[in-house]
mmCIF file of N, CA and C in Angstrom:
data_model
loop_
_atom_site.group_PDB
_atom_site.id
_atom_site.type_symbol
_atom_site.label_atom_id
_atom_site.label_comp_id
_atom_site.label_asym_id
_atom_site.label_seq_id
_atom_site.Cartn_x
_atom_site.Cartn_y
_atom_site.Cartn_z
ATOM 1 N N UNK R 999 112.686 144.860 39.394
ATOM 2 C CA UNK R 999 111.525 144.593 38.549
ATOM 3 C C UNK R 999 112.030 144.267 37.140
ATOM 4 N N UNK R 1000 111.584 143.152 36.600
ATOM 5 C CA UNK R 1000 112.048 142.764 35.279
ATOM 6 C C UNK R 1000 111.393 143.640 34.202
ATOM 7 N N UNK R 1001 111.987 143.627 33.059
ATOM 8 C CA UNK R 1001 111.489 144.460 31.962
ATOM 9 C C UNK R 1001 110.079 144.043 31.557
ATOM 10 N N UNK R 1002 109.783 142.760 31.581
ATOM 11 C CA UNK R 1002 108.452 142.276 31.223
ATOM 12 C C UNK R 1002 107.403 142.760 32.225
ATOM 13 N N UNK R 1003 107.727 142.703 33.514
ATOM 14 C CA UNK R 1003 106.796 143.189 34.538
ATOM 15 C C UNK R 1003 106.587 144.697 34.413
ATOM 16 N N UNK R 1004 107.661 145.406 34.115
ATOM 17 C CA UNK R 1004 107.574 146.855 33.957
ATOM 18 C C UNK R 1004 106.695 147.215 32.748
ATOM 19 N N UNK R 1005 106.877 146.483 31.657
ATOM 20 C CA UNK R 1005 106.054 146.722 30.472
ATOM 21 C C UNK R 1005 104.594 146.399 30.761
ATOM 22 N N UNK R 1006 104.347 145.306 31.481
ATOM 23 C CA UNK R 1006 102.978 144.919 31.831
ATOM 24 C C UNK R 1006 102.315 146.003 32.676
ATOM 25 N N UNK R 1007 103.031 146.547 33.640
ATOM 26 C CA UNK R 1007 102.493 147.616 34.478
ATOM 27 C C UNK R 1007 102.191 148.857 33.647
ATOM 28 N N UNK R 1008 103.026 149.150 32.664
ATOM 29 C CA UNK R 1008 102.818 150.303 31.796
ATOM 30 C C UNK R 1008 101.618 150.084 30.878
ATOM 31 N N UNK R 1009 101.527 148.909 30.272
ATOM 32 C CA UNK R 1009 100.495 148.637 29.278
ATOM 33 C C UNK R 1009 99.104 148.526 29.882
ATOM 34 N N UNK R 1010 99.000 148.161 31.141
ATOM 35 C CA UNK R 1010 97.696 147.967 31.760
ATOM 36 C C UNK R 1010 97.159 149.268 32.358
ATOM 37 N N UNK R 1011 97.960 150.313 32.403
ATOM 38 C CA UNK R 1011 97.487 151.592 32.926
ATOM 39 C C UNK R 1011 96.301 152.076 32.106
ATOM 40 N N UNK R 1012 95.394 152.767 32.747
ATOM 41 C CA UNK R 1012 94.195 153.265 32.079
ATOM 42 C C UNK R 1012 94.495 154.226 30.949
ATOM 43 N N UNK R 1013 95.511 155.080 31.095
ATOM 44 C CA UNK R 1013 95.816 156.053 30.061
ATOM 45 C C UNK R 1013 96.244 155.395 28.763
ATOM 46 N N UNK R 1014 97.008 154.334 28.844
ATOM 47 C CA UNK R 1014 97.474 153.647 27.647
ATOM 48 C C UNK R 1014 96.292 153.009 26.922
ATOM 49 N N UNK R 1015 95.392 152.399 27.664
ATOM 50 C CA UNK R 1015 94.222 151.771 27.056
ATOM 51 C C UNK R 1015 93.320 152.840 26.443
ATOM 52 N N UNK R 1016 93.123 153.962 27.141
ATOM 53 C CA UNK R 1016 92.330 155.065 26.591
ATOM 54 C C UNK R 1016 92.952 155.592 25.309
ATOM 55 N N UNK R 1017 94.265 155.714 25.282
ATOM 56 C CA UNK R 1017 94.954 156.179 24.087
ATOM 57 C C UNK R 1017 94.759 155.201 22.933
ATOM 58 N N UNK R 1018 94.847 153.914 23.216
ATOM 59 C CA UNK R 1018 94.660 152.909 22.164
ATOM 60 C C UNK R 1018 93.250 152.985 21.586
ATOM 61 N N UNK R 1019 92.255 153.123 22.457
ATOM 62 C CA UNK R 1019 90.875 153.248 21.988
ATOM 63 C C UNK R 1019 90.719 154.517 21.146
ATOM 64 N N UNK R 1020 91.333 155.617 21.581
ATOM 65 C CA UNK R 1020 91.275 156.862 20.838
ATOM 66 C C UNK R 1020 91.900 156.748 19.459
ATOM 67 N N UNK R 1021 93.019 156.049 19.369
ATOM 68 C CA UNK R 1021 93.690 155.873 18.078
ATOM 69 C C UNK R 1021 92.822 155.034 17.149
ATOM 70 N N UNK R 1022 92.222 153.984 17.663
ATOM 71 C CA UNK R 1022 91.375 153.119 16.830
ATOM 72 C C UNK R 1022 90.151 153.883 16.341
ATOM 73 N N UNK R 1023 89.487 154.606 17.230
ATOM 74 C CA UNK R 1023 88.319 155.390 16.827
ATOM 75 C C UNK R 1023 88.733 156.502 15.870
ATOM 76 N N UNK R 1024 89.885 157.115 16.118
ATOM 77 C CA UNK R 1024 90.385 158.159 15.226
ATOM 78 C C UNK R 1024 90.653 157.639 13.825
ATOM 79 N N UNK R 1025 91.202 156.446 13.725
ATOM 80 C CA UNK R 1025 91.462 155.856 12.409
ATOM 81 C C UNK R 1025 90.154 155.591 11.668
ATOM 82 N N UNK R 1026 89.158 155.076 12.382
ATOM 83 C CA UNK R 1026 87.854 154.826 11.750
ATOM 84 C C UNK R 1026 87.200 156.146 11.351
ATOM 85 N N UNK R 1027 87.302 157.151 12.208
ATOM 86 C CA UNK R 1027 86.740 158.463 11.902
ATOM 87 C C UNK R 1027 87.449 159.082 10.707
ATOM 88 N N UNK R 1028 88.761 158.866 10.606
ATOM 89 C CA UNK R 1028 89.521 159.353 9.452
ATOM 90 C C UNK R 1028 89.027 158.740 8.153
ATOM 91 N N UNK R 1029 88.650 157.472 8.188
ATOM 92 C CA UNK R 1029 88.114 156.824 6.985
ATOM 93 C C UNK R 1029 86.769 157.425 6.594
ATOM 94 N N UNK R 1030 85.958 157.767 7.600
ATOM 95 C CA UNK R 1030 84.667 158.397 7.313
ATOM 96 C C UNK R 1030 84.876 159.756 6.662
ATOM 97 N N UNK R 1031 85.794 160.544 7.206
ATOM 98 C CA UNK R 1031 86.069 161.862 6.632
ATOM 99 C C UNK R 1031 86.681 161.719 5.249
ATOM 100 N N UNK R 1032 87.550 160.743 5.060
ATOM 101 C CA UNK R 1032 88.141 160.501 3.740
ATOM 102 C C UNK R 1032 87.058 160.183 2.719
ATOM 103 N N UNK R 1033 86.107 159.348 3.088
ATOM 104 C CA UNK R 1033 84.998 159.037 2.191
ATOM 105 C C UNK R 1033 84.147 160.265 1.918
ATOM 106 N N UNK R 1034 83.896 161.066 2.941
ATOM 107 C CA UNK R 1034 83.128 162.305 2.766
ATOM 108 C C UNK R 1034 83.810 163.211 1.751
ATOM 109 N N UNK R 1035 85.126 163.358 1.878
ATOM 110 C CA UNK R 1035 85.853 164.240 0.967
ATOM 111 C C UNK R 1035 85.873 163.659 -0.445
ATOM 112 N N UNK R 1036 86.255 162.394 -0.579
ATOM 113 C CA UNK R 1036 86.423 161.813 -1.910
ATOM 114 C C UNK R 1036 85.101 161.523 -2.614
ATOM 115 N N UNK R 1037 84.074 161.126 -1.876
ATOM 116 C CA UNK R 1037 82.829 160.688 -2.510
ATOM 117 C C UNK R 1037 81.761 161.765 -2.585
ATOM 118 N N UNK R 1038 81.845 162.796 -1.744
ATOM 119 C CA UNK R 1038 80.793 163.810 -1.738
ATOM 120 C C UNK R 1038 81.334 165.191 -2.096
ATOM 121 N N UNK R 1039 82.373 165.654 -1.396
ATOM 122 C CA UNK R 1039 82.841 167.023 -1.591
ATOM 123 C C UNK R 1039 83.640 167.180 -2.882
ATOM 124 N N UNK R 1040 84.618 166.302 -3.121
ATOM 125 C CA UNK R 1040 85.478 166.471 -4.290
ATOM 126 C C UNK R 1040 84.727 166.339 -5.624
ATOM 127 N N UNK R 1041 83.720 165.483 -5.771
ATOM 128 C CA UNK R 1041 82.963 165.503 -7.026
ATOM 129 C C UNK R 1041 82.276 166.850 -7.284
ATOM 130 N N UNK R 1042 81.791 167.488 -6.204
ATOM 131 C CA UNK R 1042 81.163 168.806 -6.366
ATOM 132 C C UNK R 1042 82.218 169.839 -6.754
ATOM 133 N N UNK R 1043 83.372 169.796 -6.090
ATOM 134 C CA UNK R 1043 84.458 170.722 -6.435
ATOM 135 C C UNK R 1043 84.938 170.466 -7.860
ATOM 136 N N UNK R 1044 85.059 169.189 -8.225
ATOM 137 C CA UNK R 1044 85.460 168.838 -9.590
ATOM 138 C C UNK R 1044 84.467 169.340 -10.622
ATOM 139 N N UNK R 1045 83.199 169.272 -10.309
ATOM 140 C CA UNK R 1045 82.155 169.773 -11.211
ATOM 141 C C UNK R 1045 82.276 171.287 -11.398
ATOM 142 N N UNK R 1046 82.560 171.981 -10.312
ATOM 143 C CA UNK R 1046 82.735 173.434 -10.393
ATOM 144 C C UNK R 1046 83.947 173.784 -11.259
ATOM 145 N N UNK R 1047 85.011 172.995 -11.170
ATOM 146 C CA UNK R 1047 86.236 173.260 -11.929
ATOM 147 C C UNK R 1047 86.288 172.509 -13.251
ATOM 148 N N UNK R 1048 85.161 172.325 -13.908
ATOM 149 C CA UNK R 1048 85.168 171.790 -15.259
ATOM 150 C C UNK R 1048 84.690 170.362 -15.405
ATOM 151 N N UNK R 1049 84.141 169.773 -14.398
ATOM 152 C CA UNK R 1049 83.560 168.441 -14.516
ATOM 153 C C UNK R 1049 84.560 167.303 -14.475
ATOM 154 N N UNK R 1050 85.806 167.568 -14.204
ATOM 155 C CA UNK R 1050 86.803 166.506 -14.141
ATOM 156 C C UNK R 1050 86.944 165.996 -12.722
ATOM 157 N N UNK R 1051 87.483 164.797 -12.602
ATOM 158 C CA UNK R 1051 87.804 164.252 -11.286
ATOM 159 C C UNK R 1051 88.996 165.030 -10.764
ATOM 160 N N UNK R 1052 88.805 165.733 -9.673
ATOM 161 C CA UNK R 1052 89.836 166.633 -9.146
ATOM 162 C C UNK R 1052 91.111 165.887 -8.773
ATOM 163 N N UNK R 1053 90.988 164.637 -8.345
ATOM 164 C CA UNK R 1053 92.177 163.879 -7.951
ATOM 165 C C UNK R 1053 93.046 163.510 -9.149
ATOM 166 N N UNK R 1054 92.542 163.666 -10.355
ATOM 167 C CA UNK R 1054 93.333 163.375 -11.556
ATOM 168 C C UNK R 1054 94.069 164.587 -12.101
ATOM 169 N N UNK R 1055 94.080 165.695 -11.384
ATOM 170 C CA UNK R 1055 94.831 166.870 -11.821
ATOM 171 C C UNK R 1055 96.310 166.642 -11.512
ATOM 172 N N UNK R 1056 97.152 166.862 -12.494
ATOM 173 C CA UNK R 1056 98.584 166.666 -12.313
ATOM 174 C C UNK R 1056 99.347 167.487 -13.343
ATOM 175 N N UNK R 1057 100.630 167.638 -13.080
ATOM 176 C CA UNK R 1057 101.548 168.256 -14.031
ATOM 177 C C UNK R 1057 102.531 167.172 -14.438
ATOM 178 N N UNK R 1058 102.591 166.903 -15.729
ATOM 179 C CA UNK R 1058 103.487 165.862 -16.234
ATOM 180 C C UNK R 1058 104.926 166.355 -16.188
ATOM 181 N N UNK R 1059 105.817 165.556 -15.636
ATOM 182 C CA UNK R 1059 107.224 165.931 -15.538
ATOM 183 C C UNK R 1059 108.085 165.226 -16.580
ATOM 184 N N UNK R 1060 107.530 164.224 -17.255
ATOM 185 C CA UNK R 1060 108.273 163.496 -18.284
ATOM 186 C C UNK R 1060 107.645 163.659 -19.660
ATOM 187 N N UNK R 1061 106.838 164.684 -19.840
ATOM 188 C CA UNK R 1061 106.234 164.939 -21.144
ATOM 189 C C UNK R 1061 105.047 164.052 -21.467
ATOM 190 N N UNK R 1062 104.393 163.485 -20.452
ATOM 191 C CA UNK R 1062 103.208 162.668 -20.693
ATOM 192 C C UNK R 1062 102.081 163.560 -21.228
ATOM 193 N N UNK R 1063 101.163 162.945 -21.934
ATOM 194 C CA UNK R 1063 99.993 163.668 -22.419
ATOM 195 C C UNK R 1063 99.100 164.023 -21.239
ATOM 196 N N UNK R 1064 98.523 165.199 -21.267
ATOM 197 C CA UNK R 1064 97.679 165.620 -20.148
ATOM 198 C C UNK R 1064 96.298 164.987 -20.201
ATOM 199 N N UNK R 1065 95.987 164.285 -21.253
ATOM 200 C CA UNK R 1065 94.674 163.639 -21.359
ATOM 201 C C UNK R 1065 94.636 162.289 -20.640
ATOM 202 N N UNK R 1066 95.768 161.817 -20.187
ATOM 203 C CA UNK R 1066 95.828 160.524 -19.494
ATOM 204 C C UNK R 1066 95.328 160.682 -18.062
ATOM 205 N N UNK R 1067 94.843 159.575 -17.489
ATOM 206 C CA UNK R 1067 94.474 159.609 -16.076
ATOM 207 C C UNK R 1067 95.755 159.645 -15.248
ATOM 208 N N UNK R 1068 95.620 159.950 -13.976
ATOM 209 C CA UNK R 1068 96.788 160.047 -13.104
ATOM 210 C C UNK R 1068 97.522 158.714 -13.031
ATOM 211 N N UNK R 1069 96.796 157.619 -12.925
ATOM 212 C CA UNK R 1069 97.435 156.301 -12.844
ATOM 213 C C UNK R 1069 98.231 156.001 -14.118
ATOM 214 N N UNK R 1070 97.670 156.321 -15.279
ATOM 215 C CA UNK R 1070 98.386 156.095 -16.540
ATOM 216 C C UNK R 1070 99.609 156.991 -16.643
ATOM 217 N N UNK R 1071 99.476 158.250 -16.212
ATOM 218 C CA UNK R 1071 100.594 159.185 -16.266
ATOM 219 C C UNK R 1071 101.706 158.752 -15.329
ATOM 220 N N UNK R 1072 101.365 158.204 -14.162
ATOM 221 C CA UNK R 1072 102.383 157.724 -13.226
ATOM 222 C C UNK R 1072 103.138 156.534 -13.813
ATOM 223 N N UNK R 1073 102.435 155.686 -14.570
ATOM 224 C CA UNK R 1073 103.110 154.549 -15.209
ATOM 225 C C UNK R 1073 104.083 155.028 -16.275
ATOM 226 N N UNK R 1074 103.748 156.145 -16.921
ATOM 227 C CA UNK R 1074 104.589 156.664 -17.989
ATOM 228 C C UNK R 1074 105.777 157.465 -17.465
ATOM 229 N N UNK R 1075 105.740 157.865 -16.212
ATOM 230 C CA UNK R 1075 106.862 158.632 -15.658
ATOM 231 C C UNK R 1075 106.419 159.463 -14.466
ATOM 232 N N UNK R 1076 107.311 160.345 -14.055
ATOM 233 C CA UNK R 1076 107.059 161.162 -12.873
ATOM 234 C C UNK R 1076 106.005 162.229 -13.162
ATOM 235 N N UNK R 1077 105.144 162.447 -12.165
ATOM 236 C CA UNK R 1077 104.120 163.487 -12.258
ATOM 237 C C UNK R 1077 104.045 164.237 -10.933
ATOM 238 N N UNK R 1078 103.589 165.469 -11.006
ATOM 239 C CA UNK R 1078 103.325 166.269 -9.820
ATOM 240 C C UNK R 1078 101.816 166.235 -9.625
ATOM 241 N N UNK R 1079 101.335 165.379 -8.725
ATOM 242 C CA UNK R 1079 99.900 165.123 -8.546
ATOM 243 C C UNK R 1079 99.315 166.115 -7.553
ATOM 244 N N UNK R 1080 99.130 167.359 -7.984
ATOM 245 C CA UNK R 1080 98.622 168.375 -7.070
ATOM 246 C C UNK R 1080 97.152 168.172 -6.741
ATOM 247 N N UNK R 1081 96.394 167.494 -7.572
ATOM 248 C CA UNK R 1081 94.992 167.207 -7.275
ATOM 249 C C UNK R 1081 94.861 166.295 -6.069
ATOM 250 N N UNK R 1082 95.701 165.268 -5.995
ATOM 251 C CA UNK R 1082 95.722 164.379 -4.828
ATOM 252 C C UNK R 1082 96.093 165.148 -3.577
ATOM 253 N N UNK R 1083 97.086 166.030 -3.696
ATOM 254 C CA UNK R 1083 97.507 166.816 -2.548
ATOM 255 C C UNK R 1083 96.369 167.698 -2.050
ATOM 256 N N UNK R 1084 95.662 168.350 -2.957
ATOM 257 C CA UNK R 1084 94.549 169.218 -2.559
ATOM 258 C C UNK R 1084 93.442 168.395 -1.911
ATOM 259 N N UNK R 1085 93.180 167.211 -2.424
ATOM 260 C CA UNK R 1085 92.172 166.335 -1.830
ATOM 261 C C UNK R 1085 92.555 165.955 -0.403
ATOM 262 N N UNK R 1086 93.798 165.572 -0.197
ATOM 263 C CA UNK R 1086 94.257 165.179 1.136
ATOM 264 C C UNK R 1086 94.285 166.394 2.068
ATOM 265 N N UNK R 1087 94.664 167.566 1.544
ATOM 266 C CA UNK R 1087 94.664 168.779 2.350
ATOM 267 C C UNK R 1087 93.248 169.133 2.793
ATOM 268 N N UNK R 1088 92.297 169.027 1.889
ATOM 269 C CA UNK R 1088 90.903 169.286 2.231
ATOM 270 C C UNK R 1088 90.407 168.277 3.262
ATOM 271 N N UNK R 1089 90.801 167.036 3.099
ATOM 272 C CA UNK R 1089 90.472 165.985 4.064
ATOM 273 C C UNK R 1089 90.987 166.361 5.453
ATOM 274 N N UNK R 1090 92.230 166.816 5.526
ATOM 275 C CA UNK R 1090 92.819 167.214 6.802
ATOM 276 C C UNK R 1090 92.079 168.400 7.406
ATOM 277 N N UNK R 1091 91.772 169.407 6.601
ATOM 278 C CA UNK R 1091 91.094 170.595 7.121
ATOM 279 C C UNK R 1091 89.715 170.252 7.685
ATOM 280 N N UNK R 1092 88.988 169.388 6.999
ATOM 281 C CA UNK R 1092 87.669 168.982 7.495
ATOM 282 C C UNK R 1092 87.819 168.207 8.803
ATOM 283 N N UNK R 1093 88.760 167.284 8.850
ATOM 284 C CA UNK R 1093 88.995 166.497 10.062
ATOM 285 C C UNK R 1093 89.419 167.406 11.219
ATOM 286 N N UNK R 1094 90.313 168.349 10.958
ATOM 287 C CA UNK R 1094 90.762 169.265 12.005
ATOM 288 C C UNK R 1094 89.609 170.134 12.500
ATOM 289 N N UNK R 1095 88.751 170.591 11.587
ATOM 290 C CA UNK R 1095 87.608 171.415 11.985
ATOM 291 C C UNK R 1095 86.638 170.623 12.852
ATOM 292 N N UNK R 1096 86.374 169.374 12.482
ATOM 293 C CA UNK R 1096 85.451 168.543 13.258
ATOM 294 C C UNK R 1096 86.030 168.261 14.649
ATOM 295 N N UNK R 1097 87.313 167.962 14.723
ATOM 296 C CA UNK R 1097 87.924 167.703 16.027
ATOM 297 C C UNK R 1097 87.923 168.980 16.866
ATOM 298 N N UNK R 1098 88.173 170.130 16.233
ATOM 299 C CA UNK R 1098 88.108 171.401 16.950
ATOM 300 C C UNK R 1098 86.720 171.619 17.544
ATOM 301 N N UNK R 1099 85.674 171.329 16.760
ATOM 302 C CA UNK R 1099 84.309 171.497 17.246
ATOM 303 C C UNK R 1099 84.031 170.539 18.405
ATOM 304 N N UNK R 1100 84.541 169.317 18.323
ATOM 305 C CA UNK R 1100 84.349 168.359 19.401
ATOM 306 C C UNK R 1100 85.030 168.839 20.679
ATOM 307 N N UNK R 1101 86.255 169.361 20.574
ATOM 308 C CA UNK R 1101 86.978 169.861 21.740
ATOM 309 C C UNK R 1101 86.241 171.060 22.331
ATOM 310 N N UNK R 1102 85.725 171.948 21.470
ATOM 311 C CA UNK R 1102 84.941 173.089 21.957
ATOM 312 C C UNK R 1102 83.730 172.622 22.744
ATOM 313 N N UNK R 1103 83.035 171.614 22.221
ATOM 314 C CA UNK R 1103 81.849 171.097 22.891
ATOM 315 C C UNK R 1103 82.213 170.491 24.246
ATOM 316 N N UNK R 1104 83.279 169.717 24.288
ATOM 317 C CA UNK R 1104 83.714 169.108 25.548
ATOM 318 C C UNK R 1104 84.090 170.192 26.550
ATOM 319 N N UNK R 1105 84.793 171.230 26.096
ATOM 320 C CA UNK R 1105 85.156 172.325 27.004
ATOM 321 C C UNK R 1105 83.927 173.060 27.519
ATOM 322 N N UNK R 1106 82.903 173.237 26.681
ATOM 323 C CA UNK R 1106 81.659 173.873 27.117
ATOM 324 C C UNK R 1106 80.973 173.026 28.178
ATOM 325 N N UNK R 1107 80.933 171.726 27.962
ATOM 326 C CA UNK R 1107 80.284 170.830 28.924
ATOM 327 C C UNK R 1107 81.031 170.864 30.252
ATOM 328 N N UNK R 1108 82.353 170.894 30.195
ATOM 329 C CA UNK R 1108 83.139 170.925 31.431
ATOM 330 C C UNK R 1108 82.916 172.216 32.202
ATOM 331 N N UNK R 1109 82.865 173.353 31.511
ATOM 332 C CA UNK R 1109 82.690 174.626 32.204
ATOM 333 C C UNK R 1109 81.241 174.873 32.590
ATOM 334 N N UNK R 1110 80.298 174.200 31.945
ATOM 335 C CA UNK R 1110 78.883 174.398 32.243
ATOM 336 C C UNK R 1110 78.404 173.538 33.405
ATOM 337 N N UNK R 1111 79.287 172.788 34.003
ATOM 338 C CA UNK R 1111 78.894 171.946 35.135
ATOM 339 C C UNK R 1111 78.418 172.838 36.278
ATOM 340 N N UNK R 1112 77.341 172.454 36.939
ATOM 341 C CA UNK R 1112 76.823 173.291 38.021
ATOM 342 C C UNK R 1112 77.828 173.365 39.165
ATOM 343 N N UNK R 1113 77.868 174.508 39.841
ATOM 344 C CA UNK R 1113 78.813 174.614 40.956
ATOM 345 C C UNK R 1113 78.435 173.642 42.069
ATOM 346 N N UNK R 1114 79.419 173.204 42.766
ATOM 347 C CA UNK R 1114 79.188 172.245 43.844
ATOM 348 C C UNK R 1114 78.369 172.920 44.948
ATOM 349 N N UNK R 1115 77.466 172.174 45.515
ATOM 350 C CA UNK R 1115 76.626 172.695 46.595
ATOM 351 C C UNK R 1115 77.483 172.959 47.823
ATOM 352 N N UNK R 1116 77.078 173.965 48.570
ATOM 353 C CA UNK R 1116 77.795 174.290 49.805
ATOM 354 C C UNK R 1116 77.631 173.141 50.794
ATOM 355 N N UNK R 1117 78.659 172.896 51.585
ATOM 356 C CA UNK R 1117 78.533 171.843 52.606
ATOM 357 C C UNK R 1117 77.442 172.220 53.615
ATOM 358 N N UNK R 1118 76.886 171.205 54.241
ATOM 359 C CA UNK R 1118 75.798 171.421 55.205
ATOM 360 C C UNK R 1118 76.211 172.332 56.348
ATOM 361 N N UNK R 1119 77.445 172.216 56.759
ATOM 362 C CA UNK R 1119 77.914 173.054 57.874
ATOM 363 C C UNK R 1119 77.899 174.532 57.485
ATOM 364 N N UNK R 1120 78.249 174.841 56.245
ATOM 365 C CA UNK R 1120 78.227 176.230 55.790
ATOM 366 C C UNK R 1120 76.804 176.748 55.729
ATOM 367 N N UNK R 1121 75.897 175.936 55.226
ATOM 368 C CA UNK R 1121 74.489 176.334 55.157
ATOM 369 C C UNK R 1121 73.946 176.567 56.566
ATOM 370 N N UNK R 1122 74.256 175.680 57.480
ATOM 371 C CA UNK R 1122 73.798 175.824 58.865
ATOM 372 C C UNK R 1122 74.361 177.087 59.511
ATOM 373 N N UNK R 1123 75.625 177.370 59.286
ATOM 374 C CA UNK R 1123 76.228 178.587 59.831
ATOM 375 C C UNK R 1123 75.582 179.844 59.247
ATOM 376 N N UNK R 1124 75.232 179.831 57.982
ATOM 377 C CA UNK R 1124 74.543 180.977 57.380
ATOM 378 C C UNK R 1124 73.165 181.181 57.995
ATOM 379 N N UNK R 1125 72.463 180.090 58.242
ATOM 380 C CA UNK R 1125 71.144 180.206 58.880
ATOM 381 C C UNK R 1125 71.264 180.792 60.287
ATOM 382 N N UNK R 1126 72.278 180.338 61.036
ATOM 383 C CA UNK R 1126 72.502 180.870 62.385
ATOM 384 C C UNK R 1126 72.828 182.365 62.310
ATOM 385 N N UNK R 1127 73.688 182.742 61.381
ATOM 386 C CA UNK R 1127 74.063 184.141 61.216
ATOM 387 C C UNK R 1127 72.839 184.989 60.881
ATOM 388 N N UNK R 1128 72.017 184.497 59.947
ATOM 389 C CA UNK R 1128 70.827 185.257 59.552
ATOM 390 C C UNK R 1128 69.823 185.387 60.711
ATOM 391 N N UNK R 1129 69.684 184.327 61.512
ATOM 392 C CA UNK R 1129 68.764 184.396 62.656
ATOM 393 C C UNK R 1129 69.295 185.327 63.740
ATOM 394 N N UNK R 1130 70.610 185.406 63.923
ATOM 395 C CA UNK R 1130 71.181 186.325 64.891
ATOM 396 C C UNK R 1130 71.034 187.780 64.463
ATOM 397 N N UNK R 1131 71.064 188.009 63.159
ATOM 398 C CA UNK R 1131 70.862 189.365 62.657
ATOM 399 C C UNK R 1131 69.476 189.876 62.943
ATOM 400 N N UNK R 1132 68.505 188.996 62.960
ATOM 401 C CA UNK R 1132 67.105 189.377 63.198
ATOM 402 C C UNK R 1132 66.933 189.692 64.640
#
């Protein structure tokens, strides 16, 4: 089997296609969560911590003025952008929590499936047994 045929057989398998769809949907879902964190949650957190944009919190490593925005401070030299890190960490925690809830729901649905009905032969044998007992 040539390498091209082997790759074709691998790529057309259902699992690979399912994985590709999952990655694409996951990337789109990640953008939604990123927007949720940056546009809704972080402004509220920033308001609680003094009304500043939380993503602009940094520690200047080259003596930059702390009144500069993060982009200006980065142009002036190295900075430790802990606000960005906290934003991305919060983004990850929210995404992980949502995926955890989805997995929990899927597991509940799988375990909540009704038990399979007894085969007709078993039901018939039970009826015969019950009639013989009488």
